[in-house]
Coordinates of C-alpha atoms and ligand atoms in Angstrom, one line a residue:
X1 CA -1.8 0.8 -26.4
X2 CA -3.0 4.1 -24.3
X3 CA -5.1 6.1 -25.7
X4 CA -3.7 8.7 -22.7
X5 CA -0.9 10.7 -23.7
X6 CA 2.2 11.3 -21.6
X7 CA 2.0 15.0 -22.5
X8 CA -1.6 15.1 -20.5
X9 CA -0.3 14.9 -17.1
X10 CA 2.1 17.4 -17.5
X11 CA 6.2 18.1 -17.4
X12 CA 6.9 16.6 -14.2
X13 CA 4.3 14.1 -13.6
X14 CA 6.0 11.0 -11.9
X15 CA 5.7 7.6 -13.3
X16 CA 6.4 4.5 -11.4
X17 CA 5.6 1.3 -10.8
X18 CA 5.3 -0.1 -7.3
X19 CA 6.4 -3.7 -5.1
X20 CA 6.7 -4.6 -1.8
X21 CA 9.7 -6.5 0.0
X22 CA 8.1 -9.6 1.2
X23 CA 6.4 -10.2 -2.0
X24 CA 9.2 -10.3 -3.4
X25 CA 12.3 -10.3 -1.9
X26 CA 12.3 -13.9 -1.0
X27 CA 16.2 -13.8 0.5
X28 CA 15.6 -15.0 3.8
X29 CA 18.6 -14.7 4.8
X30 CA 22.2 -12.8 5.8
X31 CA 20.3 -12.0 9.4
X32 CA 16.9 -11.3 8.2
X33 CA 15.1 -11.7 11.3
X34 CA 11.8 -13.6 11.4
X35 CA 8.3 -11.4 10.3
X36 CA 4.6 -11.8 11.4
X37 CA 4.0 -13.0 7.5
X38 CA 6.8 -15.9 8.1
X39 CA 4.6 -17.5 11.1
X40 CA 1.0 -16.3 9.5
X41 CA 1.4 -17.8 6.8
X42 CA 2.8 -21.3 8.1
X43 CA -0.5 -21.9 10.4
X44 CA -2.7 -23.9 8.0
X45 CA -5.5 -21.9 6.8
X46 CA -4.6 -18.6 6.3
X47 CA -3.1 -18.2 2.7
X48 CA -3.9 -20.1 -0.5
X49 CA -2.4 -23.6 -0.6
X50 CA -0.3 -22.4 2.3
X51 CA 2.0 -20.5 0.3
X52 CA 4.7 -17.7 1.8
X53 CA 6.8 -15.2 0.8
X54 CA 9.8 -17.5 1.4
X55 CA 11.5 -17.7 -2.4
X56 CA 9.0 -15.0 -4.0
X57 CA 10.3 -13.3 -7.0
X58 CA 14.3 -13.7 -5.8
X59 CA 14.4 -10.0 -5.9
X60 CA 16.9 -10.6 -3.1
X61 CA 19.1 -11.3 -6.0
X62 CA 17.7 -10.5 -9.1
X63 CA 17.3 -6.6 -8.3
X64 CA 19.6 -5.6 -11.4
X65 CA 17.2 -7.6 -14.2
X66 CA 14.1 -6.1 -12.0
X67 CA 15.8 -2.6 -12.5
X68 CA 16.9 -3.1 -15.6
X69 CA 13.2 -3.6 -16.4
X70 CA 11.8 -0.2 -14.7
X71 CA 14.6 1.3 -16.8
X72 CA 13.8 0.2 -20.2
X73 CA 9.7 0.0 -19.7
X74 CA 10.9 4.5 -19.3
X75 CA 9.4 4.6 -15.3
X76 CA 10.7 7.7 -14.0
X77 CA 10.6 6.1 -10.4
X78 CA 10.4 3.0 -8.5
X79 CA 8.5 2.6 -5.3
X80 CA 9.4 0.0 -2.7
X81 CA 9.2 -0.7 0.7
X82 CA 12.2 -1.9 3.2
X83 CA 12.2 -4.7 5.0
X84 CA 12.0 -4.5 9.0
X85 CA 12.8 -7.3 10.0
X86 CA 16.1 -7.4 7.6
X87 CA 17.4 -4.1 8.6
X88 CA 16.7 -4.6 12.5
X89 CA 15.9 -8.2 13.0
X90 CA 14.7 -8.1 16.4
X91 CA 12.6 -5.1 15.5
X92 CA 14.8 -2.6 18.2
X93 CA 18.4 -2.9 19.1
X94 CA 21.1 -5.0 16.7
X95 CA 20.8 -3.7 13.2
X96 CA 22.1 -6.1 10.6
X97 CA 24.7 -5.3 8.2
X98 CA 23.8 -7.3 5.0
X99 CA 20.6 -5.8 5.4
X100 CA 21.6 -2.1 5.6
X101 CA 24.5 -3.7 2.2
X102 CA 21.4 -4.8 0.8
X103 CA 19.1 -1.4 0.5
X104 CA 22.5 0.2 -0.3
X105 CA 22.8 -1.7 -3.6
X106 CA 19.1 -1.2 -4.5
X107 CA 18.9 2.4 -4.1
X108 CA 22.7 3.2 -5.7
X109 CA 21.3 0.7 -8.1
X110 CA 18.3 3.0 -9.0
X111 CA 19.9 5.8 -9.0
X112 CA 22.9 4.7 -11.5
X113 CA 19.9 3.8 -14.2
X114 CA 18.0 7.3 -13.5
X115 CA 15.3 6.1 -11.3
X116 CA 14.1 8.4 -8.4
X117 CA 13.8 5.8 -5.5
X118 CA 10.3 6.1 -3.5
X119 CA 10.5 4.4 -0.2
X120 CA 8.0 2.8 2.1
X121 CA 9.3 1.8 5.3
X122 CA 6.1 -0.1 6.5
X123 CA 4.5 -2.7 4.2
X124 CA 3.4 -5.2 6.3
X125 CA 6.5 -7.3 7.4
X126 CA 6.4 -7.0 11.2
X127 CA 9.3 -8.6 12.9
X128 CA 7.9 -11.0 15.0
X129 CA 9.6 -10.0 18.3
X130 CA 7.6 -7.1 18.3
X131 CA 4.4 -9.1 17.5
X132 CA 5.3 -10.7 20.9
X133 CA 4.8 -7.5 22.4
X134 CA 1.6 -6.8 21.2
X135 CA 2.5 -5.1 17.9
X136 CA 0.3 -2.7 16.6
X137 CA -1.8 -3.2 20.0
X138 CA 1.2 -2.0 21.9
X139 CA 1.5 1.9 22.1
X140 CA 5.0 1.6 22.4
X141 CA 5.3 0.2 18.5
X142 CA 5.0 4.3 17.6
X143 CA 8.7 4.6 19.5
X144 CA 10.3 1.1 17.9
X145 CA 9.2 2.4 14.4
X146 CA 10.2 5.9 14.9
X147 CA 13.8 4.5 15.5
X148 CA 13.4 2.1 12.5
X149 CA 12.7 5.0 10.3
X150 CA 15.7 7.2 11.8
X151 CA 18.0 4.4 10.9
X152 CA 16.5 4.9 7.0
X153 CA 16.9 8.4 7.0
X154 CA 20.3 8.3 7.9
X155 CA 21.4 5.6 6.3
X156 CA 19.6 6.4 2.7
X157 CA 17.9 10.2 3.1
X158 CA 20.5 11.6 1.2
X159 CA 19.9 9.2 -1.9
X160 CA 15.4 8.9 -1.6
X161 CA 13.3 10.5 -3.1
X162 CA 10.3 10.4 -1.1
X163 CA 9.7 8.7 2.0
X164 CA 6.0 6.9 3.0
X165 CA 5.7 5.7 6.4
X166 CA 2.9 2.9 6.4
X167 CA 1.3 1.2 3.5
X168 CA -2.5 1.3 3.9
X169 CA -3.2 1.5 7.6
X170 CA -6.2 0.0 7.0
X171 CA -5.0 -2.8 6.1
X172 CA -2.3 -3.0 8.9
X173 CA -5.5 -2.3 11.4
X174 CA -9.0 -3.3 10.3
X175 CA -7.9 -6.3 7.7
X176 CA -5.3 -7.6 10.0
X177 CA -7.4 -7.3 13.6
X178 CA -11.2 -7.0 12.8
X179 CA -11.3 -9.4 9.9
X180 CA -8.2 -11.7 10.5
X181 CA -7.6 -11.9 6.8
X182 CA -4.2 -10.8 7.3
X183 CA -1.4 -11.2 9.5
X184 CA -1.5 -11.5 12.4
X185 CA -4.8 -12.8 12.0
X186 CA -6.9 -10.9 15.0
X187 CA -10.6 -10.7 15.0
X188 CA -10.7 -8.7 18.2
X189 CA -12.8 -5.1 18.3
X190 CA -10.2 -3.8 21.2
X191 CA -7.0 -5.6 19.1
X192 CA -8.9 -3.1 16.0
X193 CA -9.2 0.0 18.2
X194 CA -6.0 0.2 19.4
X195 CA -4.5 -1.1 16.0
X196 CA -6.4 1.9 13.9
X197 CA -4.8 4.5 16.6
X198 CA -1.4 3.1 17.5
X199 CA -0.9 2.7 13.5
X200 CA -1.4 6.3 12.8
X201 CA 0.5 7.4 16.1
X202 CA 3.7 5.5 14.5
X203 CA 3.4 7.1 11.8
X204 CA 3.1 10.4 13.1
X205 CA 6.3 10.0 15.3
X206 CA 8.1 8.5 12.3
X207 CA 7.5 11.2 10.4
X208 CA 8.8 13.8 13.3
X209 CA 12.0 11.4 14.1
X210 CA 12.9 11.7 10.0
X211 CA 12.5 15.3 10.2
X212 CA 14.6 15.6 13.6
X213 CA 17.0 13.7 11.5
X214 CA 17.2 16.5 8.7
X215 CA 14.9 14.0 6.3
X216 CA 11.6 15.8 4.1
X217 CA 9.8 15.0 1.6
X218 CA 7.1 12.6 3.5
X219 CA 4.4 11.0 3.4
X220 CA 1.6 8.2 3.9
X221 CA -0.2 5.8 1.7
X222 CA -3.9 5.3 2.3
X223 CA -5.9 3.0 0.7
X224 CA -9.3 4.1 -0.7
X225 CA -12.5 2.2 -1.7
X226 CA -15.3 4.4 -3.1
X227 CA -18.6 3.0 -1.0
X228 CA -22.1 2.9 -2.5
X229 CA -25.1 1.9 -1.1
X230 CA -26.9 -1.0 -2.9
X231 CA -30.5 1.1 -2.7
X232 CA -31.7 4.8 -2.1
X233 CA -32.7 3.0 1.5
X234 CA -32.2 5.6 3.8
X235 CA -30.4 2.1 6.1
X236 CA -28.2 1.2 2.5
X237 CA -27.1 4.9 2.5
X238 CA -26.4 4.7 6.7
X239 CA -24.2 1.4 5.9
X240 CA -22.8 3.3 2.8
X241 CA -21.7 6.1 5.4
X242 CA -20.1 3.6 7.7
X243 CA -17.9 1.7 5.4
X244 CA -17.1 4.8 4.2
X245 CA -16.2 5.4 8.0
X246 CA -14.2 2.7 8.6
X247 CA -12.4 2.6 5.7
X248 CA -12.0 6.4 4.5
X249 CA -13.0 8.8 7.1
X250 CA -11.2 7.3 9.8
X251 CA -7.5 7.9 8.4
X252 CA -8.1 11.1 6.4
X253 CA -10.0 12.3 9.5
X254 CA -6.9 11.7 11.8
X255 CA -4.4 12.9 9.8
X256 CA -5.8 16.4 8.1
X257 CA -8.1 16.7 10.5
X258 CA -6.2 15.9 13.7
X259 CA -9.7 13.9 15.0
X260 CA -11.8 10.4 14.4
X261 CA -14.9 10.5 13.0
X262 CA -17.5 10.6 15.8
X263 CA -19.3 7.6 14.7
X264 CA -16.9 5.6 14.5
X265 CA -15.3 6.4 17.9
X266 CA -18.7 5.6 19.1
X267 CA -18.7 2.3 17.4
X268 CA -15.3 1.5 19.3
X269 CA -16.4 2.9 22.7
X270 CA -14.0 1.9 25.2
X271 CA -11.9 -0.3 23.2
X272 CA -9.9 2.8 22.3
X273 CA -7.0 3.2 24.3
X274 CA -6.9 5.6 27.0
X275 CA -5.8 9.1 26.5
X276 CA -5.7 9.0 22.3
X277 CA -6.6 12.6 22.1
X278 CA -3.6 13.9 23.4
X279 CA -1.6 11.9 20.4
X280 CA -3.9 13.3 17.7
X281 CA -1.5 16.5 17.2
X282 CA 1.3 13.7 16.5
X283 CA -1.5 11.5 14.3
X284 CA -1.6 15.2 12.2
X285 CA 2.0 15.9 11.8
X286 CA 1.6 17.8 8.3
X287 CA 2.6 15.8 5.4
X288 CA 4.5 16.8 2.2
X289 CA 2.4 14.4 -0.1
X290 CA -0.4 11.5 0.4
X291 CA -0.7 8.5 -1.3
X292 CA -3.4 7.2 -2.5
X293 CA -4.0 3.2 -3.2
X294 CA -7.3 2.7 -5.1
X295 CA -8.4 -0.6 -6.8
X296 CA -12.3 -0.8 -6.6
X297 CA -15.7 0.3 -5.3
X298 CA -18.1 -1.4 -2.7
X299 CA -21.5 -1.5 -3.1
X300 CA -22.9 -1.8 0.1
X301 CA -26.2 -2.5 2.3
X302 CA -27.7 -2.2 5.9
X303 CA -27.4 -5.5 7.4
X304 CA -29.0 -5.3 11.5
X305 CA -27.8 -8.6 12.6
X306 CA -24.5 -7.5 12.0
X307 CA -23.3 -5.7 15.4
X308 CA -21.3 -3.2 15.8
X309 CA -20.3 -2.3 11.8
X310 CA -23.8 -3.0 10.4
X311 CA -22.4 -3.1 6.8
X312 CA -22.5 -6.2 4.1
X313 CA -21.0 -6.0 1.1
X314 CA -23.0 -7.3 -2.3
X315 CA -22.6 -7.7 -5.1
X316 CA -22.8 -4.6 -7.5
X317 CA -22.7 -6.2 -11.1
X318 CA -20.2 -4.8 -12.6
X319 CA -17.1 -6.1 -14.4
X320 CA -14.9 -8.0 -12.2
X321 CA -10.8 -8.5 -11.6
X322 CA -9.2 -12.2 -10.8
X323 CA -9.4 -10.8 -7.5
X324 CA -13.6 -10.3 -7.9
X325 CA -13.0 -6.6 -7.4
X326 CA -15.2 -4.1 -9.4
X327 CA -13.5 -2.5 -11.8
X328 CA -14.7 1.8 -11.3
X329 CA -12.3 4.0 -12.5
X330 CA -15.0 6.9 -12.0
X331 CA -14.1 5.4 -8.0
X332 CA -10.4 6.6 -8.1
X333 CA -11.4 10.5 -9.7
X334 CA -14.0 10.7 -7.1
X335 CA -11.8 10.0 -4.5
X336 CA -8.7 12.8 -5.8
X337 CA -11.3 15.1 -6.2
X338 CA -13.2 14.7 -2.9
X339 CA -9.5 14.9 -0.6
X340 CA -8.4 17.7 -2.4
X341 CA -12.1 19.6 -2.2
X342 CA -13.0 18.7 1.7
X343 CA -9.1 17.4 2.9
X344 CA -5.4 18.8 1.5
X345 CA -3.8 20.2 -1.5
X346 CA -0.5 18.6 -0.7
X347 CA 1.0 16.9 -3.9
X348 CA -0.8 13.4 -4.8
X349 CA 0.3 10.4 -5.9
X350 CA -1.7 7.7 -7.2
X351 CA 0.9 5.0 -5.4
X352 CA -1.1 2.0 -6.1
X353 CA -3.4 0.9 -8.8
X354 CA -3.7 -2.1 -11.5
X355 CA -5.8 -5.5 -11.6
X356 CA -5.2 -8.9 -11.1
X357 CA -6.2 -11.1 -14.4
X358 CA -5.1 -14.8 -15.5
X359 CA -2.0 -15.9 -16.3
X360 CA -1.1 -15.2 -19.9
X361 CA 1.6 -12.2 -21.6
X362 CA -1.2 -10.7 -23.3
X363 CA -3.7 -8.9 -20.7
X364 CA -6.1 -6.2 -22.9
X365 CA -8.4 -6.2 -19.9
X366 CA -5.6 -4.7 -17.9
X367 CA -3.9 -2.3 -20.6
X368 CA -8.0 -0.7 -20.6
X369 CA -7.5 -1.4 -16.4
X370 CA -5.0 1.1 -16.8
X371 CA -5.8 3.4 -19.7
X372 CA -9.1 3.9 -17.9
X373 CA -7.5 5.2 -14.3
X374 CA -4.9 6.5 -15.9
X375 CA -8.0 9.2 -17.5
X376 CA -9.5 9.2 -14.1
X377 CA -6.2 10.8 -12.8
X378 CA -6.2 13.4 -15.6
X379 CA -10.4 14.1 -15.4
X380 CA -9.7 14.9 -11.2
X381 CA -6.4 16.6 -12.2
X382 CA -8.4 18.7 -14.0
X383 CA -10.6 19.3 -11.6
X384 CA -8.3 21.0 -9.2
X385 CA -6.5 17.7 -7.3
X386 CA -3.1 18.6 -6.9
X387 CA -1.6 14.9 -9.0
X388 CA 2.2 14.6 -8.8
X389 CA 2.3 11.1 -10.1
X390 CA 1.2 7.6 -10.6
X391 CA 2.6 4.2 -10.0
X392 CA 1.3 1.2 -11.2
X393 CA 0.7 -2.0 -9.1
X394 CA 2.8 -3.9 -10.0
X395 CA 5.7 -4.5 -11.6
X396 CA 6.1 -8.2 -11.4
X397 CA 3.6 -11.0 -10.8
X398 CA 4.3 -11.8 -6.7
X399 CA 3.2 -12.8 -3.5
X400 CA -0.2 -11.7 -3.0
X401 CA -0.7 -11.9 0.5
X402 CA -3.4 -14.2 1.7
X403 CA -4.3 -15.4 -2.2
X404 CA 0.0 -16.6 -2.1
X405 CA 0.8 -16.9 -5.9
X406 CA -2.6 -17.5 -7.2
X407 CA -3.2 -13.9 -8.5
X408 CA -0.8 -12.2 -10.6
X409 CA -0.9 -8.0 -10.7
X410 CA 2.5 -8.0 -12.3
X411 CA 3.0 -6.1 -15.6
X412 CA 5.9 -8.6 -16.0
X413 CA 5.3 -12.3 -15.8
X414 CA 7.2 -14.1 -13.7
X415 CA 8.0 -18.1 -13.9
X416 CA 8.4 -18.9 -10.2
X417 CA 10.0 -22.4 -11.1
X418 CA 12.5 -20.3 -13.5
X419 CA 12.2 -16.9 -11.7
X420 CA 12.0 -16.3 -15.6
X421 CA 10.8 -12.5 -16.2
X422 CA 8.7 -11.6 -19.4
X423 CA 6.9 -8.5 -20.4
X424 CA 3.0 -8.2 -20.7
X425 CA 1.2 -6.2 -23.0
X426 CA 0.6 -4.1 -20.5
X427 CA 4.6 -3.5 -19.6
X428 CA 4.4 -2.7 -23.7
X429 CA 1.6 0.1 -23.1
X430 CA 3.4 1.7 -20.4
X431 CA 7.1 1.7 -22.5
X432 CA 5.0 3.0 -25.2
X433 CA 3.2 5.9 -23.2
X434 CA 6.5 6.6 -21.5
X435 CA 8.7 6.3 -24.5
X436 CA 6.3 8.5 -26.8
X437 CA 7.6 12.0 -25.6
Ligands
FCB1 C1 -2.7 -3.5 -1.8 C2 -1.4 -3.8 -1.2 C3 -0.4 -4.5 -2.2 C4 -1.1 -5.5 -3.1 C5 -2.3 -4.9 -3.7 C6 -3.0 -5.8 -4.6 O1 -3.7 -3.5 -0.8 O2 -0.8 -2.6 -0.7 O3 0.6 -5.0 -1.4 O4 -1.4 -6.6 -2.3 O5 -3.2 -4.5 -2.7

């Protein structure tokens, strides 16, 4: 049980809980067209026991039971993202049919069983085509997307809720071109430079192409880790600053402050592409809400044979996840509270949050996991952060990227041999807080 009450957060705080398509779709099929996760994760080495998305929770085909489930548990909304390469499976031109049948039964499925359907149209799934062009390297991705997200807004605008463009940028950018833990697997500083840009530019283009299209209600999800330095050093609090740089600064920067952080630009130097500034106004579009995805701190210090990024994370002692992520709710009310004291008072939504933990129905760790942010929420709400709503991460145990099926963040357990679905404990907690009104 909660010790927060649903009263707390007010009348009409949004609660959801959160997936992504190819963590759980599986259904790869009916045109789907191939994604930089298919390929990434088929080159030996770069996911736990070489796993992919390819059968994942059957979402594909189990979406009623998986709605069924966000109905009973009392979520007031669902967030999930569409899937690229099944709506348009050469990434530009030919849009698929079952595909656009597909979101079509999803979102009129939502809406039959009163849940408000929150939309991401970017969570990861490049279709490959456009990898071969470069992807996020290419400028051009910011006018391929920007017809993508057109094609949503006029196929569902009149039935979402809310709109997000890209899922974590960061992610999309730094993870997937500095450090190669993600697809497609870059560990290039000029690949990272023009990723970090080209992702925000896309989004700022999507958002104007939804609006030309008579679409509002939009937004972005940025992920947030709260850096510390490991010392009072004066270096550990430098490398605190940079992290903070690469992973904060940078996107909130760009898009509420319509520039990149000085230091950071210096760290890329010429490996930006030519001419950014003029995009920046696009980067800045003004938004109707943020996102915010927040998981865990990083204790950080100086480390000088590191080039470039001078930053190494260490250990910081605290209680750990499955994932090895510090669990620091103070992390996610610092966070709310510094973007709406130095950034925006747009309408928040905490659009990602939860914990992996081992396999089992009953998960305590993770009910406190979520008791504990869910405070954090209300102690920077009361603060002054503008909070709209919160959605869980995540629904059902899925995919988890690079660690495949090894680490489960569902609040429903899922048998993939069966594709059985049972409630947690911490399902329980929520239907209880959401039920209690
Ligand atoms: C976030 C991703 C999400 C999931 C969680 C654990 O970075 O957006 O898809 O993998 O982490």
């Amino acid at each position: 049980m909660f010790s927060v009450k649903r009263e707390d957060f007010g009348k009409d705080f949004v609660f959801g809980a959160a997936t992504a398509a190819y963590q759980i779709e599986g259904g790869q099929l009916d045109g789907r067209g191939p994604s930089i996760w298919d390929s990434f994760s088929r080159t030996p080495g770069n996911t736990h026991n070489f796993e992919s998305g390819v059968q994942a929770c059957d979402h594909y085909n189990l979406w009623p039971q998986d709605l069924d489930l966000i109905q009973d548990a009392g979520f007031d909304a669902y967030r999930f993202s569409l899937s690229w390469p099944r709506l348009i499976p050469e990434g530009t031109g030919t849009v698929n049919q079952k595909g656009l049948d597909y979101y079509d039964r999803l979102i009129d499925g939502m809406l039959e069983r009163n849940i408000k359907p929150f939309a991401t149209l970017y969570h990861w799934d490049l279709p490959s085509p456009l990898q071969d062009k470069g992807g996020w390297m290419n400028r051009d991705i910011a006018s391929w997307f920007a017809d993508y997200a057109a094609l949503v807004q006029q196929k569902y605008g009149d039935r979402i809720e809310t709109t997000a463009t890209i899922n974590e940028p960061w992610c999309v950018s730094f993870l997937s071109h500095f450090l190669g833990a993600h697809a497609p697997g870059y560990k290039d500083i000029r690949a990272t430079a023009r990723a970090m840009h080209h992702v925000l530019f896309a989004h700022g283009k999507a958002v104007e192409a939804i609006r030309a299209e008579g679409g509002d209600n939009l937004g972005i999800v940025l992920n947030f880790e709260w850096d510390m330095p490991a010392t009072d050093s004066a270096d550990d609090k430098k490398a605190a600053h940079i992290a903070d740089g690469i992973f904060n600064r940078w996107f909130l920067d760009g898009v509420f402050k319509g520039q990149y952080p000085d230091d950071m630009l210096e760290a890329f130097g010429d490996n930006m592409p030519k001419g950014f500034d003029a995009d920046m106004k696009t980067v800045s579009t003004p938004l109707d809400w943020l996102g915010v995805n927040y998981y865990t701190r990083r204790v950080v210090e100086y480390d000088a044979n590191l080039p470039v990024f001078p930053v190494k994370p260490v250990e910081g002692g605290l209680e750990t996840t499955e994932m090895g992520w510090e669990i620091f709710p103070k992390g996610l009310e610092n966070i709310l509270t510094r973007i709406s004291d130095d950034y925006t008072k747009i309408p928040m939504y905490v659009t990602e949050n939860g914990m992996a933990e081992v396999e089992g129905m009953d998960d305590p760790r993770r009910v406190k996991y979520y008791n504990d942010h869910l405070q954090a929420v209300l102690d920077a709400k009361s603060k002054g952060a503008n909070m709209q709503g919160y959605f869980a991460w995540s629904l059902l145990d899925n995919y988890e990227w690079a660690e495949g099926y090894n680490k489960r963040f569902g609040l429903v357990h899922v048998d993939y041999e069966t594709q059985k679905r049972t409630p947690k404990a911490s399902y329980r907690a929520f239907q209880g807080l959401l039920h209690n009104t």
